[in-house]
Structures are given as structure tokens and as C-alpha cells.
JSON list of C-alpha atoms in Angstrom, two decimals:
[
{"chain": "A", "resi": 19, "resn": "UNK", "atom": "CA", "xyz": [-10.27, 25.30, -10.32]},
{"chain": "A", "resi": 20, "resn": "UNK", "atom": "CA", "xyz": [-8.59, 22.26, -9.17]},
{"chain": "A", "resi": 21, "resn": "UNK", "atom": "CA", "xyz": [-9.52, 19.04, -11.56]},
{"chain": "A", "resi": 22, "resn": "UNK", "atom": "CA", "xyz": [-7.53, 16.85, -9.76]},
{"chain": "A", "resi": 23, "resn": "UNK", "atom": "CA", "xyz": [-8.82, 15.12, -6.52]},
{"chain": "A", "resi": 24, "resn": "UNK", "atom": "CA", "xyz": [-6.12, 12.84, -4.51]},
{"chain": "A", "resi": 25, "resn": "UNK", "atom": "CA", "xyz": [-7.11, 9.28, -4.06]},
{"chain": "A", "resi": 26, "resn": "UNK", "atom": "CA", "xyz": [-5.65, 6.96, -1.64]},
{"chain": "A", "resi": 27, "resn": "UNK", "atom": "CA", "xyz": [-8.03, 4.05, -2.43]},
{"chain": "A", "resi": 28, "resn": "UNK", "atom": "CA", "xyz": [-5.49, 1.78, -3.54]},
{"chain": "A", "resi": 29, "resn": "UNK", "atom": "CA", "xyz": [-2.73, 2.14, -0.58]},
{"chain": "A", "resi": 30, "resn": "UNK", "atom": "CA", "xyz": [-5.55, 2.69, 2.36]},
{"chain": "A", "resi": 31, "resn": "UNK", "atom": "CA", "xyz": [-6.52, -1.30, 0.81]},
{"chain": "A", "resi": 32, "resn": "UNK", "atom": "CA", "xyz": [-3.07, -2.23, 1.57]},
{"chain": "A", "resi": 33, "resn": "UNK", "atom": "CA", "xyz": [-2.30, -0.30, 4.58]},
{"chain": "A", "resi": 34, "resn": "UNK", "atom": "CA", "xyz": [-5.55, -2.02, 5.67]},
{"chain": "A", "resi": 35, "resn": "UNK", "atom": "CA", "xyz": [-4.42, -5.61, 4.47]},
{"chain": "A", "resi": 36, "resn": "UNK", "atom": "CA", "xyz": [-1.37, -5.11, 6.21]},
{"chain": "A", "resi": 37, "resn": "UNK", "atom": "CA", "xyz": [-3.22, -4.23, 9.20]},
{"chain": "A", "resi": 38, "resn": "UNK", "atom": "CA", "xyz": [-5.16, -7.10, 9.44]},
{"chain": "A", "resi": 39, "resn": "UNK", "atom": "CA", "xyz": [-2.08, -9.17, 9.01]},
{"chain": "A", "resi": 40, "resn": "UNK", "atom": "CA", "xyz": [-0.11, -7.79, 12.12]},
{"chain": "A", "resi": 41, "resn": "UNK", "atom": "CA", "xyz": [-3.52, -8.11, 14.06]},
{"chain": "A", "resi": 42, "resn": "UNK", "atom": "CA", "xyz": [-3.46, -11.61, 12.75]},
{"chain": "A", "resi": 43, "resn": "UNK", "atom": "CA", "xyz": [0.12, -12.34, 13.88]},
{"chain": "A", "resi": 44, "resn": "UNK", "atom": "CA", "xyz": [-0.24, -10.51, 17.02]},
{"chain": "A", "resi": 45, "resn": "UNK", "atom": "CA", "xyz": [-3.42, -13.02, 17.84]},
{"chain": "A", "resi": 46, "resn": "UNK", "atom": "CA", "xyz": [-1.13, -15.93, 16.43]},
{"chain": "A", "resi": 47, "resn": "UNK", "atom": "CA", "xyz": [1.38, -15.19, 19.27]},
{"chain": "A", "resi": 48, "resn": "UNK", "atom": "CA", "xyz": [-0.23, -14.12, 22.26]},
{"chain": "A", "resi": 49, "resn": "UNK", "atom": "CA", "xyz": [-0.26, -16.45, 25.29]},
{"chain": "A", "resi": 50, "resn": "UNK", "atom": "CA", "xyz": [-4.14, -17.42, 24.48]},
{"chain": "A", "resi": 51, "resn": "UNK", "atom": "CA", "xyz": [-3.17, -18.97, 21.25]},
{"chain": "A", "resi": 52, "resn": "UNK", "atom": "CA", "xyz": [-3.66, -22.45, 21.02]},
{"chain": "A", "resi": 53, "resn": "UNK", "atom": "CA", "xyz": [-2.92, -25.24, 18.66]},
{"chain": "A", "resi": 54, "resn": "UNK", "atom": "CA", "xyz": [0.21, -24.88, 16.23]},
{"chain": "A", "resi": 55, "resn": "UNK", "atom": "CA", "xyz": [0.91, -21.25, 16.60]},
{"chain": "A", "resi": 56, "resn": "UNK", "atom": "CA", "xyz": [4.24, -19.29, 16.54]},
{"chain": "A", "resi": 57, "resn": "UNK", "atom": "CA", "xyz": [4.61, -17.78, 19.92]},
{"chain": "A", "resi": 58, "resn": "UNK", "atom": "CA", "xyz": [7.09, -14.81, 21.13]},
{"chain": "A", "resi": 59, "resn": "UNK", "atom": "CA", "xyz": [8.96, -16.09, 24.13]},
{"chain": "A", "resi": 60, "resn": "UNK", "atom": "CA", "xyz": [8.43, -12.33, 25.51]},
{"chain": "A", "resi": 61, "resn": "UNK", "atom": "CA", "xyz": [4.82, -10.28, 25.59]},
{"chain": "A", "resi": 62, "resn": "UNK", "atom": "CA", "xyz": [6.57, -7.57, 25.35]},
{"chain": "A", "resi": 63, "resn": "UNK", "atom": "CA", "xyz": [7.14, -8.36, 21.93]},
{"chain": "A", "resi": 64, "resn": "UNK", "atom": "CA", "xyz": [3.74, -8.65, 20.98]},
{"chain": "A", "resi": 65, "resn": "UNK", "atom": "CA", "xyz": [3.22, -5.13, 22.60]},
{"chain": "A", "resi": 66, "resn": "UNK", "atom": "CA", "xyz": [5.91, -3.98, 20.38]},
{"chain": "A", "resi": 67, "resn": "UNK", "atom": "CA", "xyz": [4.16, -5.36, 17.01]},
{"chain": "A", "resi": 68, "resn": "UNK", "atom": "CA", "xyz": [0.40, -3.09, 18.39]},
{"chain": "A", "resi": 69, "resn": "UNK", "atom": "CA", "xyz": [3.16, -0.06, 18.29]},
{"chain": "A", "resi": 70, "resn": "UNK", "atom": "CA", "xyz": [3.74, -0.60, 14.64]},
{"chain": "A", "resi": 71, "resn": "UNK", "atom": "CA", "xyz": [-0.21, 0.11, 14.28]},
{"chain": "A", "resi": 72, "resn": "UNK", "atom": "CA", "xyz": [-0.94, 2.93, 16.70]},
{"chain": "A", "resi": 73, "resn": "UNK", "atom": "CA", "xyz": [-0.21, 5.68, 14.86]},
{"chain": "A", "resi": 74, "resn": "UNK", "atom": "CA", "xyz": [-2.43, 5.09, 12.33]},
{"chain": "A", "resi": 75, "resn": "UNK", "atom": "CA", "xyz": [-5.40, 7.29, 13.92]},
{"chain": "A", "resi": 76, "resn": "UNK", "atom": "CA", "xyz": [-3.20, 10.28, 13.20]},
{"chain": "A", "resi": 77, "resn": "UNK", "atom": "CA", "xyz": [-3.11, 9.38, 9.16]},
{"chain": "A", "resi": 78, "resn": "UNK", "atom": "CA", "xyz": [-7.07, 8.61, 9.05]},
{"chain": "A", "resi": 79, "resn": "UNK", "atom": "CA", "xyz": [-7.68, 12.06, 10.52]},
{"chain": "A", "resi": 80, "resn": "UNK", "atom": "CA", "xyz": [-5.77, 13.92, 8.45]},
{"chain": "A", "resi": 81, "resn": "UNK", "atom": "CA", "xyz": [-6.99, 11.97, 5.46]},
{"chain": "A", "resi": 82, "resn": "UNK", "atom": "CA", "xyz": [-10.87, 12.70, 6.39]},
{"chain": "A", "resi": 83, "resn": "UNK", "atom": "CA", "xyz": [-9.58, 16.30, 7.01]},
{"chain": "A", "resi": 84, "resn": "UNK", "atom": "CA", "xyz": [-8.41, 16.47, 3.95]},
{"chain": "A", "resi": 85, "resn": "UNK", "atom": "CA", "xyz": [-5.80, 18.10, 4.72]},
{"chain": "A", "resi": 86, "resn": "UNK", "atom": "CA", "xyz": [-2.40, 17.01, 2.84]},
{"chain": "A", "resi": 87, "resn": "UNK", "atom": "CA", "xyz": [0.57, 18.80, 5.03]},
{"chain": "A", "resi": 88, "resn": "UNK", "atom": "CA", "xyz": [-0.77, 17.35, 7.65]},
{"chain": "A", "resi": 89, "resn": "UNK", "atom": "CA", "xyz": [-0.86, 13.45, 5.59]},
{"chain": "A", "resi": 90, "resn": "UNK", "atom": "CA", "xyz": [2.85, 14.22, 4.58]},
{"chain": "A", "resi": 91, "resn": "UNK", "atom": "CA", "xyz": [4.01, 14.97, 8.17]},
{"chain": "A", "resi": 92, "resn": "UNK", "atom": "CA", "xyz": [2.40, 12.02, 9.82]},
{"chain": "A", "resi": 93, "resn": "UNK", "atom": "CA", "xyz": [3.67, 9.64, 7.21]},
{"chain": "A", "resi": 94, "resn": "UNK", "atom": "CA", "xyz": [7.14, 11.40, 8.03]},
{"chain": "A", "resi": 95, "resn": "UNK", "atom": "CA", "xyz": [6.15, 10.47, 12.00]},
{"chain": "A", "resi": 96, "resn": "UNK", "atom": "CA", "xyz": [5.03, 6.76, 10.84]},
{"chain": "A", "resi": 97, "resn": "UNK", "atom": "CA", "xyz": [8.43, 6.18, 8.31]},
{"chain": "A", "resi": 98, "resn": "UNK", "atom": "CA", "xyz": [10.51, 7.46, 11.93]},
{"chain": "A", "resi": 99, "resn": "UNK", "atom": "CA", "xyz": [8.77, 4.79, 14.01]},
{"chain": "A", "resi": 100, "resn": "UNK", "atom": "CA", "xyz": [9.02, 2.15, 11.77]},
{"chain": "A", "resi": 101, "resn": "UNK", "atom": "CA", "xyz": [12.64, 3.01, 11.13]},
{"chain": "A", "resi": 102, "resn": "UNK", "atom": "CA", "xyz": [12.81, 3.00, 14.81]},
{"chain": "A", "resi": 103, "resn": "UNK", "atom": "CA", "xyz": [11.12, -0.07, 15.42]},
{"chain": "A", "resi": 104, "resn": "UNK", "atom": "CA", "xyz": [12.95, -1.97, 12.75]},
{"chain": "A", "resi": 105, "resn": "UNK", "atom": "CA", "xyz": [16.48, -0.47, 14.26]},
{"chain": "A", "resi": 106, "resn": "UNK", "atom": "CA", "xyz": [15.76, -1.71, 18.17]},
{"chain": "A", "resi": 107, "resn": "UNK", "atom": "CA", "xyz": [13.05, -3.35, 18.78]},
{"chain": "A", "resi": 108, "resn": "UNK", "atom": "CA", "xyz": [12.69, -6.06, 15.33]},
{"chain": "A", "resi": 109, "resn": "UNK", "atom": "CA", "xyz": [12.10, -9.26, 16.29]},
{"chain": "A", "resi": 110, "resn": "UNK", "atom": "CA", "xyz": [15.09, -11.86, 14.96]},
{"chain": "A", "resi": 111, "resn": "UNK", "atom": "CA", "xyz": [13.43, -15.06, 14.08]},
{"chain": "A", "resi": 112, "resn": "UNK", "atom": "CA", "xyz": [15.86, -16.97, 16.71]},
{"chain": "A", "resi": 113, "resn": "UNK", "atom": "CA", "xyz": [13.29, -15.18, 19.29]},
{"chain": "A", "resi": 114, "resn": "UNK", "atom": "CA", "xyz": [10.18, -17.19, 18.04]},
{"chain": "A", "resi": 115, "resn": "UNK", "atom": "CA", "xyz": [9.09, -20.90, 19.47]},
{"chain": "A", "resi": 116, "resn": "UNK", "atom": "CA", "xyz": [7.69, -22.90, 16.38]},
{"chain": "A", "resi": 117, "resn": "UNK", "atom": "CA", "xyz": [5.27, -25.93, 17.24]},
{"chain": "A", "resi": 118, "resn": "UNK", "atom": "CA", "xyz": [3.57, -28.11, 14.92]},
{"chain": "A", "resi": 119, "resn": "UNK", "atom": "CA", "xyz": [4.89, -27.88, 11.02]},
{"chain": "A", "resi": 120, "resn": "UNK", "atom": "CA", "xyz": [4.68, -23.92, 10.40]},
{"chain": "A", "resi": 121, "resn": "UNK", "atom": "CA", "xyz": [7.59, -22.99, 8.58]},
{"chain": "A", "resi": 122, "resn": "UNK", "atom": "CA", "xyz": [9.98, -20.04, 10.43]},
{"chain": "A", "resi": 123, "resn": "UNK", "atom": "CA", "xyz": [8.43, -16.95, 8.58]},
{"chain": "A", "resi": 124, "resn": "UNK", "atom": "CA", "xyz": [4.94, -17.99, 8.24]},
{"chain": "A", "resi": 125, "resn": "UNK", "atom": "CA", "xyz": [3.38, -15.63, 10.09]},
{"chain": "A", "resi": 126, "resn": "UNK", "atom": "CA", "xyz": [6.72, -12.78, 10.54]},
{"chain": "A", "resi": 127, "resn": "UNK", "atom": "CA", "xyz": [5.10, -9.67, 9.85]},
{"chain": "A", "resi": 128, "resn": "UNK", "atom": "CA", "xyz": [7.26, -7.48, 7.27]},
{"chain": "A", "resi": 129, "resn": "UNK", "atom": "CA", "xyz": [7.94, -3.67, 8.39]},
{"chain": "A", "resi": 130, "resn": "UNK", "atom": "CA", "xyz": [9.15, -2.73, 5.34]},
{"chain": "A", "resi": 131, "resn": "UNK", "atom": "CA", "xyz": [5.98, -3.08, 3.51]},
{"chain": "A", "resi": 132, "resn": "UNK", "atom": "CA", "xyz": [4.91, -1.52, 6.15]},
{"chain": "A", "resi": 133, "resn": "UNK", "atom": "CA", "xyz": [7.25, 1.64, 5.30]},
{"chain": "A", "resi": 134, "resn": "UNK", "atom": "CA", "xyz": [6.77, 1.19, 1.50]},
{"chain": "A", "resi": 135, "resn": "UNK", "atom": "CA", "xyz": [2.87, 1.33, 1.61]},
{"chain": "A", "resi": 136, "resn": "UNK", "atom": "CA", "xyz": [3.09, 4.74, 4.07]},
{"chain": "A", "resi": 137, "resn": "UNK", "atom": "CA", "xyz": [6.35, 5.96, 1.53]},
{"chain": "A", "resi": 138, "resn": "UNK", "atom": "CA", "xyz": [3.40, 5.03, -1.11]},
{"chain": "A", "resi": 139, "resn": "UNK", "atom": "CA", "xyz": [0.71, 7.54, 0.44]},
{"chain": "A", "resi": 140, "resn": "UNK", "atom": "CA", "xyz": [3.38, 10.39, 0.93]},
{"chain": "A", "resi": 141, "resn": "UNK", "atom": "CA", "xyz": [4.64, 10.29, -2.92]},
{"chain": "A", "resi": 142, "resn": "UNK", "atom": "CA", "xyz": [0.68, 10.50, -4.08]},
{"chain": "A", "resi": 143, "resn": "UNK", "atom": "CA", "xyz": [0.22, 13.08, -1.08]},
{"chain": "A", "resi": 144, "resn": "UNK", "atom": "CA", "xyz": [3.56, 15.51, -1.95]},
{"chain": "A", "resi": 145, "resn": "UNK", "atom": "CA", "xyz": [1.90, 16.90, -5.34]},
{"chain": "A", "resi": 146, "resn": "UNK", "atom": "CA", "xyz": [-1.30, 18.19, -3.24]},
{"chain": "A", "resi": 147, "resn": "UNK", "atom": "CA", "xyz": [0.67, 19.66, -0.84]},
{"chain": "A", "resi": 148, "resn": "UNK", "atom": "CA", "xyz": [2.62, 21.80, -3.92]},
{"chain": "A", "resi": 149, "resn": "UNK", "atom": "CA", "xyz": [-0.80, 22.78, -4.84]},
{"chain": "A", "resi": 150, "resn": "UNK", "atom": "CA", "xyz": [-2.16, 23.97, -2.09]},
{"chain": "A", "resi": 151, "resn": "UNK", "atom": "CA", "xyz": [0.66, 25.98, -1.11]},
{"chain": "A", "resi": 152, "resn": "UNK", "atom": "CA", "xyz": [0.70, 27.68, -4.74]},
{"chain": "A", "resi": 153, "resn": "UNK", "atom": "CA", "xyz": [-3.29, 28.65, -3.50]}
]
């Protein structure tokens, strides 16, 4: 009998947090934006930063699944995108207008936490995995 039960709590908080914070940004920079906002000088950057996210429906049904191959290969999907998105399609910061006072960075959203919270979920996954090929 397997004592052991895999708990993501800690890194679905983060991957949630993180979330939130490219929502956040992607609201920041969008055309509707008002006030002292940074803003991409192309939408079709802001459509970029949404495919950072829209993956994420694949992880949560695995997760409620339960079902940790299929966990590992998605996060091996989402750590390919990101690499992917970080390799041609990354923002510089020369590509952002800045109004008002807001520092250059304030609201850049950071894809490598991005890849170390989903690296985060496969290393607690991997041992499941182990276990319930050995069943």
C-alpha cells in the first residue's frame, strides 16, 4: 500500500500567483489601459504573453486525473513552449512605451519563473511516476 500521496499545494500557489501576474501585466498593456501603464507598441505582443498561460488546462486535468505520466509529459510540453517563447517571441524591454514614473521592469513578466515553478511540479511528479510503473 502506497503511504505516500503527491502534493502540489505549494507550486499550484505559485503557478497560480504567477498567473495572476501575467493576467495583471497583460491588462496593464492592452490598448484599454489608462493612466500610467506600460504599453506594448504591438497587440500582438500581448497575444503572445495569453500563450504563455494556455496550456495550463492540460496540467489541471491531468492533476485532477491524477494521473502522473500524464503531469510529467505536459510539464515537458509547457518547459518546450516557454523555451520557445523565451527563444522568439520574448519581449526586449526597448519594445515597451513607459508613461508616468514606472520604472522599466515594473510590470515585465519573468518566464523563467515561469519554467522553474512547472520544472518544480515535474521533480515532485517524477517519483510517482517510478511508482506507478513498479505497480
Amino acid at each position: 500500500m502506497n503511504t505516500q500521496e503527491l502534493n502540489l499545494t505549494s507550486e499550484l500557489a505559485r503557478l497560480l500567483y504567477y498567473t495572476a501576474h501575467i493576467a495583471t501585466t497583460i491588462r496593464q498593456r492592452s490598448r484599454q489601459a489608462t493612466g500610467r501603464t506600460h504599453r506594448l507598441k504591438n497587440g500582438k505582443d500581448i497575444w503572445q504573453l495569453a500563450d504563455t498561460l494556455h496550456n495550463f488546462d492540460l496540467l489541471g486535468h491531468a492533476i485532477l486525473a491524477n494521473n502522473p505520466q500524464t503531469m510529467l509529459r505536459v510539464c515537458d510540453l509547457l518547459l518546450k513552449d516557454y523555451q520557445r517563447y523565451i527563444e522568439r517571441y520574448a519581449v526586449p524591454l526597448a519594445n515597451v512605451e513607459i508613461s508616468g514614473n514606472i520604472k522599466a521592469g515594473n510590470y515585465m513578466v519573468d518566464l523563467q519563473e515561469g519554467m522553474e515553478i512547472i520544472t518544480e511540479i515535474k521533480t515532485r511528479v517524477r517519483p510517482f511516476t517510478k511508482m506507478a510503473s513498479a505497480h
